[in-house]
């Protein structure tokens, strides 16, 4: 017994693994004991001794009989997971031993689970559950139908199972189900297990047991419940020879419970609603217990039979789902609890349904319920609906071929074309992302086939076309879909055909899908504009998309904005536009292109053809210029914000000069071209960048993305004048002043034009003028707010508004005082009105200026990213710092972006220009240090520190180390000697840690300046900087390091002596003294590491012994004497043959050294 008792405790563990391990050990031990047990000789008692209380002990080992009783009693334990652990162990034990009978174990369970009147509710529940688990253990162990006899004597044998035992268990489970409604499902589930066991058993009393089961379930119990349906389905499959029509009637019309004739009745039963009286044609159903979120197991049984692949052709699942689920659980009158069950049924059925039956799941009521509860978070079943959407997405990921079929349902008759928008999810988008190329093409064909329908109302077809346009654009915008040339080009061409042309005759063999049928009705102007906008949006997405192109030599190169064949998407679109222009038989262009513009387009085409031939170091820049020119022509065709012809022409001339292209043919007519060779004119690259900046001013994302991409490609050709051009855009100017000056210039031009054209003939009659004025007045809308203010001003002065309907009213005249009063009121009203409009206009102008600068900063970011070793980066630092520190609160976004560029780009640069002059970089570093001394914000000071570090490393790399040291020495002096200095110690710590070679140049200043410190706090901050400097002293400057350590020793000894002297010329507390000694300990260790043979000379142990005596003599500092002794020990210790490789260790607060947690990585030193 002692070997098994400890195992029972772990059967109650909350850990499933611990419970299983304990069960395995327990059963193994009991099997071993039973194998060693010898059955005693039979007594003279009756053969029915197996029913006696001591029968269990007579045929089993003592440990086994004890364990059986102990496991049965443990079923009623409320502790943790006792019921689970004990029932598993009991089931396994009963399946392993053949010395017990079913009736024997049943009796033990019934005796151990008797309920008493004094029990509490919890105790009664424990007893009922124990009885249920015990009966289930008998069934699952196979003991209920075991045929192997118990050998009690040589002449007789007792069967382990019997009909009586089976009937007792069946009856008891039915009683449990009737006693507590919340136990009914579990009890009937156990009966189902018994029925399964009976089906496979070969017991002699099988027919008797089947008849008893049928008697209990269908004759004694007339009430139908979901549990009875599940059991009836099992029994019908197992015992088909029974007369099932009479057994299930009159509740069901057909013996097949899942047949169409029974679906209405089945729906009512599965809805688990009360119908005790069986009124009308409804069946008498069991009383519903408390609602459970878990779906009833009967659904697994039914779905298994309906969706069985072996007889899928005969399945009536679509009708079953419509009646039992959609029209019952998802009906408009169904409760949220029933709808929750419906969502679970859908989730169970989705992975099991055949491909042909998937549309049958997305029924009308289900889709309505799903969309309603997905649309808002406050809906009762929102989480269940979201879980269903997640299951759909997972299903498509596993079966991408079914994605298109699901999209048809979500956007079809029962769904909504705006499914994602209404439900605020990305269900359709995620499904599309999972589809392969073939399914995407199929989806595009499906969308385009819906774009024409002359039978529906115009508003309906317009809404549908608007949705189709959005869906086509979403396909290209979706980054998860492979951008193969065929389907992408078909979408772009459809936008071109319907956005820029009117189809008047179809061409079925055309490569353009939009030409294969004439739209009926024709697209409205609004939809054509939407096609043009989406075309530009798609081109913007494709321009930023990177494609891997494989050349003939198997080399691969990544190109942005190009198709798989290497041709730019904008070039493909322009080629399609030009091809469609020629097809006047089938199309009519809505674009009006004059001869001048057409000539310019031809010129651009010629230049682009030459740019494609550029190779070498300028090939990337030529590709960017090519993109700029082509994108300008597309913008010219598709957007109201056109690029001026002068801009395109100047860009063409600049491209010819920059890449030394051949002259194109001169235009026959039109404005003269700009001079191609003008030494005093701007640099060609500046003209191109100026065009890009002009793109930044436009409101379309297409032009901004194209501009960024072009600048990324031409960034290696940027010159100093180009940087000046970019920085000019970031200068702080008043946009309202500029706008007002522009308006004044426009008004002046307008006035001049009017003066030249204003020749009025004498024959003009006054009546004609008056009629014109009346017509103009009729067109002006009345500002009601202004009208009310004027009426109020009149009424205040005692004048009523004129009544147009009162013709008989006498005209009243005002005197001079009334006129003056009204004049003042009206002047104030009009003045306030003008101020309101001006204020609104100023705000808009300021906002636009901020957005523009934000986009220009994108160019700065791109330049630093693409050209990290450019010397022009130095020129960008001060303007960026100005944006960070001098912008207003309205420009916070601009400041944040500039901070991001400085921190993530400039602050992390590891590459430096190969050559740079001191005149370029030294003034910038000096300016940064001057600003740092007066900067109040710690955040901005940190940014200034990052910039100073970059410039310091750059200057050190260029051989200007001394200039760096001078600037930091001046700032360090300001920090330590000026009380109002705004610098902080972190500013110098960054310098010491990231530029150690230059920081070593201020070592002597760190020793001298503490004596000039304005207060003790600044003095000890200097000691902290010395500590940081000594952490990694230069290994190649041993002599300088030795001299520095000697000087430091003298400084520290002087501090200790002055602090301990009677005059106390230097007042320190105990904590500060320990900080001084920590620095001394670090310096002593570094001296021992750098010059192990001369450590005594450098550190002078005798001087530190005297310092120890001074500390011991001081009442204030005697606690720190031990640290001073450690310094003496380090300086006096005998030297080893080889220097120690251990790095300096930080000193703990108490003076003991703390081992380093990990080795520090070697820092890359900048020469």
PDB file of N, CA and C in Angstrom, residues 267-322:
ATOM      1  N   UNK A 267     -36.073  20.925 -36.600  1.00  0.00           N
ATOM      2  CA  UNK A 267     -35.638  22.289 -36.270  1.00  0.00           C
ATOM      3  C   UNK A 267     -36.215  22.736 -34.935  1.00  0.00           C
ATOM      4  N   UNK A 268     -37.466  22.379 -34.705  1.00  0.00           N
ATOM      5  CA  UNK A 268     -38.105  22.766 -33.448  1.00  0.00           C
ATOM      6  C   UNK A 268     -37.450  22.065 -32.259  1.00  0.00           C
ATOM      7  N   UNK A 269     -37.098  20.797 -32.435  1.00  0.00           N
ATOM      8  CA  UNK A 269     -36.449  20.057 -31.347  1.00  0.00           C
ATOM      9  C   UNK A 269     -35.050  20.596 -31.078  1.00  0.00           C
ATOM     10  N   UNK A 270     -34.298  20.836 -32.134  1.00  0.00           N
ATOM     11  CA  UNK A 270     -32.918  21.292 -31.970  1.00  0.00           C
ATOM     12  C   UNK A 270     -32.838  22.722 -31.470  1.00  0.00           C
ATOM     13  N   UNK A 271     -33.908  23.468 -31.633  1.00  0.00           N
ATOM     14  CA  UNK A 271     -33.914  24.832 -31.099  1.00  0.00           C
ATOM     15  C   UNK A 271     -33.965  24.828 -29.589  1.00  0.00           C
ATOM     16  N   UNK A 272     -34.271  23.620 -29.022  1.00  0.00           N
ATOM     17  CA  UNK A 272     -34.250  23.431 -27.573  1.00  0.00           C
ATOM     18  C   UNK A 272     -35.225  24.366 -26.874  1.00  0.00           C
ATOM     19  N   UNK A 273     -36.419  24.471 -27.443  1.00  0.00           N
ATOM     20  CA  UNK A 273     -37.458  25.306 -26.838  1.00  0.00           C
ATOM     21  C   UNK A 273     -38.541  24.405 -26.253  1.00  0.00           C
ATOM     22  N   UNK A 274     -39.246  24.878 -25.267  1.00  0.00           N
ATOM     23  CA  UNK A 274     -40.253  24.069 -24.581  1.00  0.00           C
ATOM     24  C   UNK A 274     -41.532  23.944 -25.407  1.00  0.00           C
ATOM     25  N   UNK A 275     -42.028  22.740 -25.499  1.00  0.00           N
ATOM     26  CA  UNK A 275     -43.338  22.492 -26.120  1.00  0.00           C
ATOM     27  C   UNK A 275     -43.952  21.278 -25.431  1.00  0.00           C
ATOM     28  N   UNK A 276     -44.157  21.423 -24.118  1.00  0.00           N
ATOM     29  CA  UNK A 276     -44.563  20.283 -23.290  1.00  0.00           C
ATOM     30  C   UNK A 276     -45.920  19.741 -23.681  1.00  0.00           C
ATOM     31  N   UNK A 277     -46.765  20.599 -24.167  1.00  0.00           N
ATOM     32  CA  UNK A 277     -48.116  20.153 -24.435  1.00  0.00           C
ATOM     33  C   UNK A 277     -48.261  19.596 -25.843  1.00  0.00           C
ATOM     34  N   UNK A 278     -47.242  19.775 -26.655  1.00  0.00           N
ATOM     35  CA  UNK A 278     -47.328  19.251 -28.017  1.00  0.00           C
ATOM     36  C   UNK A 278     -48.503  19.801 -28.774  1.00  0.00           C
ATOM     37  N   UNK A 279     -48.773  21.069 -28.638  1.00  0.00           N
ATOM     38  CA  UNK A 279     -49.927  21.689 -29.280  1.00  0.00           C
ATOM     39  C   UNK A 279     -49.766  21.672 -30.782  1.00  0.00           C
ATOM     40  N   UNK A 280     -50.871  21.472 -31.484  1.00  0.00           N
ATOM     41  CA  UNK A 280     -50.844  21.470 -32.942  1.00  0.00           C
ATOM     42  C   UNK A 280     -50.039  20.297 -33.462  1.00  0.00           C
ATOM     43  N   UNK A 281     -49.244  20.587 -34.489  1.00  0.00           N
ATOM     44  CA  UNK A 281     -48.423  19.551 -35.110  1.00  0.00           C
ATOM     45  C   UNK A 281     -47.045  19.467 -34.476  1.00  0.00           C
ATOM     46  N   UNK A 282     -46.755  20.316 -33.527  1.00  0.00           N
ATOM     47  CA  UNK A 282     -45.423  20.332 -32.943  1.00  0.00           C
ATOM     48  C   UNK A 282     -45.195  19.145 -32.035  1.00  0.00           C
ATOM     49  N   UNK A 283     -43.975  18.658 -31.953  1.00  0.00           N
ATOM     50  CA  UNK A 283     -43.671  17.522 -31.094  1.00  0.00           C
ATOM     51  C   UNK A 283     -43.586  17.952 -29.640  1.00  0.00           C
ATOM     52  N   UNK A 284     -43.742  16.966 -28.770  1.00  0.00           N
ATOM     53  CA  UNK A 284     -43.571  17.206 -27.344  1.00  0.00           C
ATOM     54  C   UNK A 284     -42.087  17.139 -27.034  1.00  0.00           C
ATOM     55  N   UNK A 285     -41.496  18.287 -26.662  1.00  0.00           N
ATOM     56  CA  UNK A 285     -40.048  18.358 -26.457  1.00  0.00           C
ATOM     57  C   UNK A 285     -39.732  18.452 -24.982  1.00  0.00           C
ATOM     58  N   UNK A 286     -38.488  18.084 -24.653  1.00  0.00           N
ATOM     59  CA  UNK A 286     -38.045  18.097 -23.253  1.00  0.00           C
ATOM     60  C   UNK A 286     -37.897  19.525 -22.778  1.00  0.00           C
ATOM     61  N   UNK A 287     -38.066  19.683 -21.475  1.00  0.00           N
ATOM     62  CA  UNK A 287     -37.904  21.002 -20.868  1.00  0.00           C
ATOM     63  C   UNK A 287     -36.459  21.459 -21.032  1.00  0.00           C
ATOM     64  N   UNK A 288     -36.306  22.685 -21.514  1.00  0.00           N
ATOM     65  CA  UNK A 288     -34.968  23.210 -21.763  1.00  0.00           C
ATOM     66  C   UNK A 288     -34.288  23.552 -20.447  1.00  0.00           C
ATOM     67  N   UNK A 289     -33.060  23.116 -20.302  1.00  0.00           N
ATOM     68  CA  UNK A 289     -32.282  23.504 -19.125  1.00  0.00           C
ATOM     69  C   UNK A 289     -31.650  24.863 -19.335  1.00  0.00           C
ATOM     70  N   UNK A 290     -30.678  25.180 -18.524  1.00  0.00           N
ATOM     71  CA  UNK A 290     -29.969  26.435 -18.698  1.00  0.00           C
ATOM     72  C   UNK A 290     -29.189  26.442 -20.001  1.00  0.00           C
ATOM     73  N   UNK A 291     -29.172  27.598 -20.665  1.00  0.00           N
ATOM     74  CA  UNK A 291     -28.486  27.684 -21.959  1.00  0.00           C
ATOM     75  C   UNK A 291     -26.997  27.507 -21.774  1.00  0.00           C
ATOM     76  N   UNK A 292     -26.373  26.780 -22.691  1.00  0.00           N
ATOM     77  CA  UNK A 292     -24.934  26.557 -22.670  1.00  0.00           C
ATOM     78  C   UNK A 292     -24.334  27.088 -23.969  1.00  0.00           C
ATOM     79  N   UNK A 293     -23.185  27.721 -23.834  1.00  0.00           N
ATOM     80  CA  UNK A 293     -22.516  28.254 -25.028  1.00  0.00           C
ATOM     81  C   UNK A 293     -21.985  27.135 -25.912  1.00  0.00           C
ATOM     82  N   UNK A 294     -21.657  25.999 -25.297  1.00  0.00           N
ATOM     83  CA  UNK A 294     -21.119  24.885 -26.068  1.00  0.00           C
ATOM     84  C   UNK A 294     -22.212  24.263 -26.926  1.00  0.00           C
ATOM     85  N   UNK A 295     -21.871  24.008 -28.176  1.00  0.00           N
ATOM     86  CA  UNK A 295     -22.835  23.433 -29.108  1.00  0.00           C
ATOM     87  C   UNK A 295     -23.111  21.977 -28.742  1.00  0.00           C
ATOM     88  N   UNK A 296     -24.368  21.563 -28.890  1.00  0.00           N
ATOM     89  CA  UNK A 296     -24.772  20.203 -28.527  1.00  0.00           C
ATOM     90  C   UNK A 296     -24.090  19.184 -29.439  1.00  0.00           C
ATOM     91  N   UNK A 297     -23.757  18.023 -28.859  1.00  0.00           N
ATOM     92  CA  UNK A 297     -23.055  17.004 -29.636  1.00  0.00           C
ATOM     93  C   UNK A 297     -23.922  16.399 -30.739  1.00  0.00           C
ATOM     94  N   UNK A 298     -25.236  16.615 -30.701  1.00  0.00           N
ATOM     95  CA  UNK A 298     -26.090  16.078 -31.755  1.00  0.00           C
ATOM     96  C   UNK A 298     -25.721  16.668 -33.119  1.00  0.00           C
ATOM     97  N   UNK A 299     -25.190  17.893 -33.151  1.00  0.00           N
ATOM     98  CA  UNK A 299     -24.806  18.505 -34.417  1.00  0.00           C
ATOM     99  C   UNK A 299     -23.627  17.766 -35.049  1.00  0.00           C
ATOM    100  N   UNK A 300     -22.710  17.280 -34.230  1.00  0.00           N
ATOM    101  CA  UNK A 300     -21.609  16.482 -34.776  1.00  0.00           C
ATOM    102  C   UNK A 300     -22.136  15.195 -35.411  1.00  0.00           C
ATOM    103  N   UNK A 301     -23.101  14.578 -34.734  1.00  0.00           N
ATOM    104  CA  UNK A 301     -23.666  13.337 -35.259  1.00  0.00           C
ATOM    105  C   UNK A 301     -24.374  13.592 -36.594  1.00  0.00           C
ATOM    106  N   UNK A 302     -25.176  14.652 -36.651  1.00  0.00           N
ATOM    107  CA  UNK A 302     -25.929  14.932 -37.875  1.00  0.00           C
ATOM    108  C   UNK A 302     -25.012  15.353 -39.023  1.00  0.00           C
ATOM    109  N   UNK A 303     -24.054  16.247 -38.734  1.00  0.00           N
ATOM    110  CA  UNK A 303     -23.159  16.698 -39.796  1.00  0.00           C
ATOM    111  C   UNK A 303     -22.303  15.552 -40.321  1.00  0.00           C
ATOM    112  N   UNK A 304     -21.947  14.626 -39.421  1.00  0.00           N
ATOM    113  CA  UNK A 304     -21.164  13.482 -39.859  1.00  0.00           C
ATOM    114  C   UNK A 304     -21.944  12.632 -40.857  1.00  0.00           C
ATOM    115  N   UNK A 305     -23.241  12.487 -40.630  1.00  0.00           N
ATOM    116  CA  UNK A 305     -24.053  11.686 -41.541  1.00  0.00           C
ATOM    117  C   UNK A 305     -24.400  12.439 -42.821  1.00  0.00           C
ATOM    118  N   UNK A 306     -24.650  13.741 -42.698  1.00  0.00           N
ATOM    119  CA  UNK A 306     -25.040  14.515 -43.872  1.00  0.00           C
ATOM    120  C   UNK A 306     -23.869  14.793 -44.809  1.00  0.00           C
ATOM    121  N   UNK A 307     -22.683  14.965 -44.241  1.00  0.00           N
ATOM    122  CA  UNK A 307     -21.522  15.354 -45.038  1.00  0.00           C
ATOM    123  C   UNK A 307     -20.535  14.213 -45.223  1.00  0.00           C
ATOM    124  N   UNK A 308     -21.004  13.006 -45.002  1.00  0.00           N
ATOM    125  CA  UNK A 308     -20.150  11.841 -45.220  1.00  0.00           C
ATOM    126  C   UNK A 308     -19.829  11.729 -46.707  1.00  0.00           C
ATOM    127  N   UNK A 309     -18.560  11.676 -47.028  1.00  0.00           N
ATOM    128  CA  UNK A 309     -18.140  11.689 -48.442  1.00  0.00           C
ATOM    129  C   UNK A 309     -18.612  10.454 -49.201  1.00  0.00           C
ATOM    130  N   UNK A 310     -18.875   9.358 -48.495  1.00  0.00           N
ATOM    131  CA  UNK A 310     -19.264   8.137 -49.193  1.00  0.00           C
ATOM    132  C   UNK A 310     -20.644   8.246 -49.837  1.00  0.00           C
ATOM    133  N   UNK A 311     -21.539   9.009 -49.207  1.00  0.00           N
ATOM    134  CA  UNK A 311     -22.880   9.167 -49.784  1.00  0.00           C
ATOM    135  C   UNK A 311     -23.246  10.640 -49.934  1.00  0.00           C
ATOM    136  N   UNK A 312     -22.249  11.435 -50.366  1.00  0.00           N
ATOM    137  CA  UNK A 312     -22.478  12.881 -50.496  1.00  0.00           C
ATOM    138  C   UNK A 312     -23.521  13.191 -51.557  1.00  0.00           C
ATOM    139  N   UNK A 313     -23.610  12.344 -52.570  1.00  0.00           N
ATOM    140  CA  UNK A 313     -24.562  12.611 -53.647  1.00  0.00           C
ATOM    141  C   UNK A 313     -25.999  12.517 -53.168  1.00  0.00           C
ATOM    142  N   UNK A 314     -26.254  11.663 -52.173  1.00  0.00           N
ATOM    143  CA  UNK A 314     -27.609  11.488 -51.670  1.00  0.00           C
ATOM    144  C   UNK A 314     -27.942  12.454 -50.541  1.00  0.00           C
ATOM    145  N   UNK A 315     -26.988  13.242 -50.137  1.00  0.00           N
ATOM    146  CA  UNK A 315     -27.187  14.124 -48.983  1.00  0.00           C
ATOM    147  C   UNK A 315     -28.136  15.271 -49.317  1.00  0.00           C
ATOM    148  N   UNK A 316     -28.974  15.594 -48.366  1.00  0.00           N
ATOM    149  CA  UNK A 316     -29.875  16.741 -48.503  1.00  0.00           C
ATOM    150  C   UNK A 316     -29.404  17.884 -47.619  1.00  0.00           C
ATOM    151  N   UNK A 317     -28.080  18.021 -47.505  1.00  0.00           N
ATOM    152  CA  UNK A 317     -27.524  19.027 -46.601  1.00  0.00           C
ATOM    153  C   UNK A 317     -27.993  20.442 -46.922  1.00  0.00           C
ATOM    154  N   UNK A 318     -28.016  20.880 -48.190  1.00  0.00           N
ATOM    155  CA  UNK A 318     -28.479  22.258 -48.455  1.00  0.00           C
ATOM    156  C   UNK A 318     -29.861  22.543 -47.879  1.00  0.00           C
ATOM    157  N   UNK A 319     -30.786  21.607 -48.055  1.00  0.00           N
ATOM    158  CA  UNK A 319     -32.125  21.812 -47.515  1.00  0.00           C
ATOM    159  C   UNK A 319     -32.116  21.750 -45.999  1.00  0.00           C
ATOM    160  N   UNK A 320     -31.327  20.846 -45.451  1.00  0.00           N
ATOM    161  CA  UNK A 320     -31.187  20.744 -43.993  1.00  0.00           C
ATOM    162  C   UNK A 320     -30.669  22.063 -43.406  1.00  0.00           C
ATOM    163  N   UNK A 321     -29.628  22.628 -44.013  1.00  0.00           N
ATOM    164  CA  UNK A 321     -29.051  23.855 -43.476  1.00  0.00           C
ATOM    165  C   UNK A 321     -30.032  25.013 -43.603  1.00  0.00           C
ATOM    166  N   UNK A 322     -30.780  25.041 -44.701  1.00  0.00           N
ATOM    167  CA  UNK A 322     -31.737  26.134 -44.885  1.00  0.00           C
ATOM    168  C   UNK A 322     -32.839  26.093 -43.837  1.00  0.00           C
TER     169      UNK A 322
END
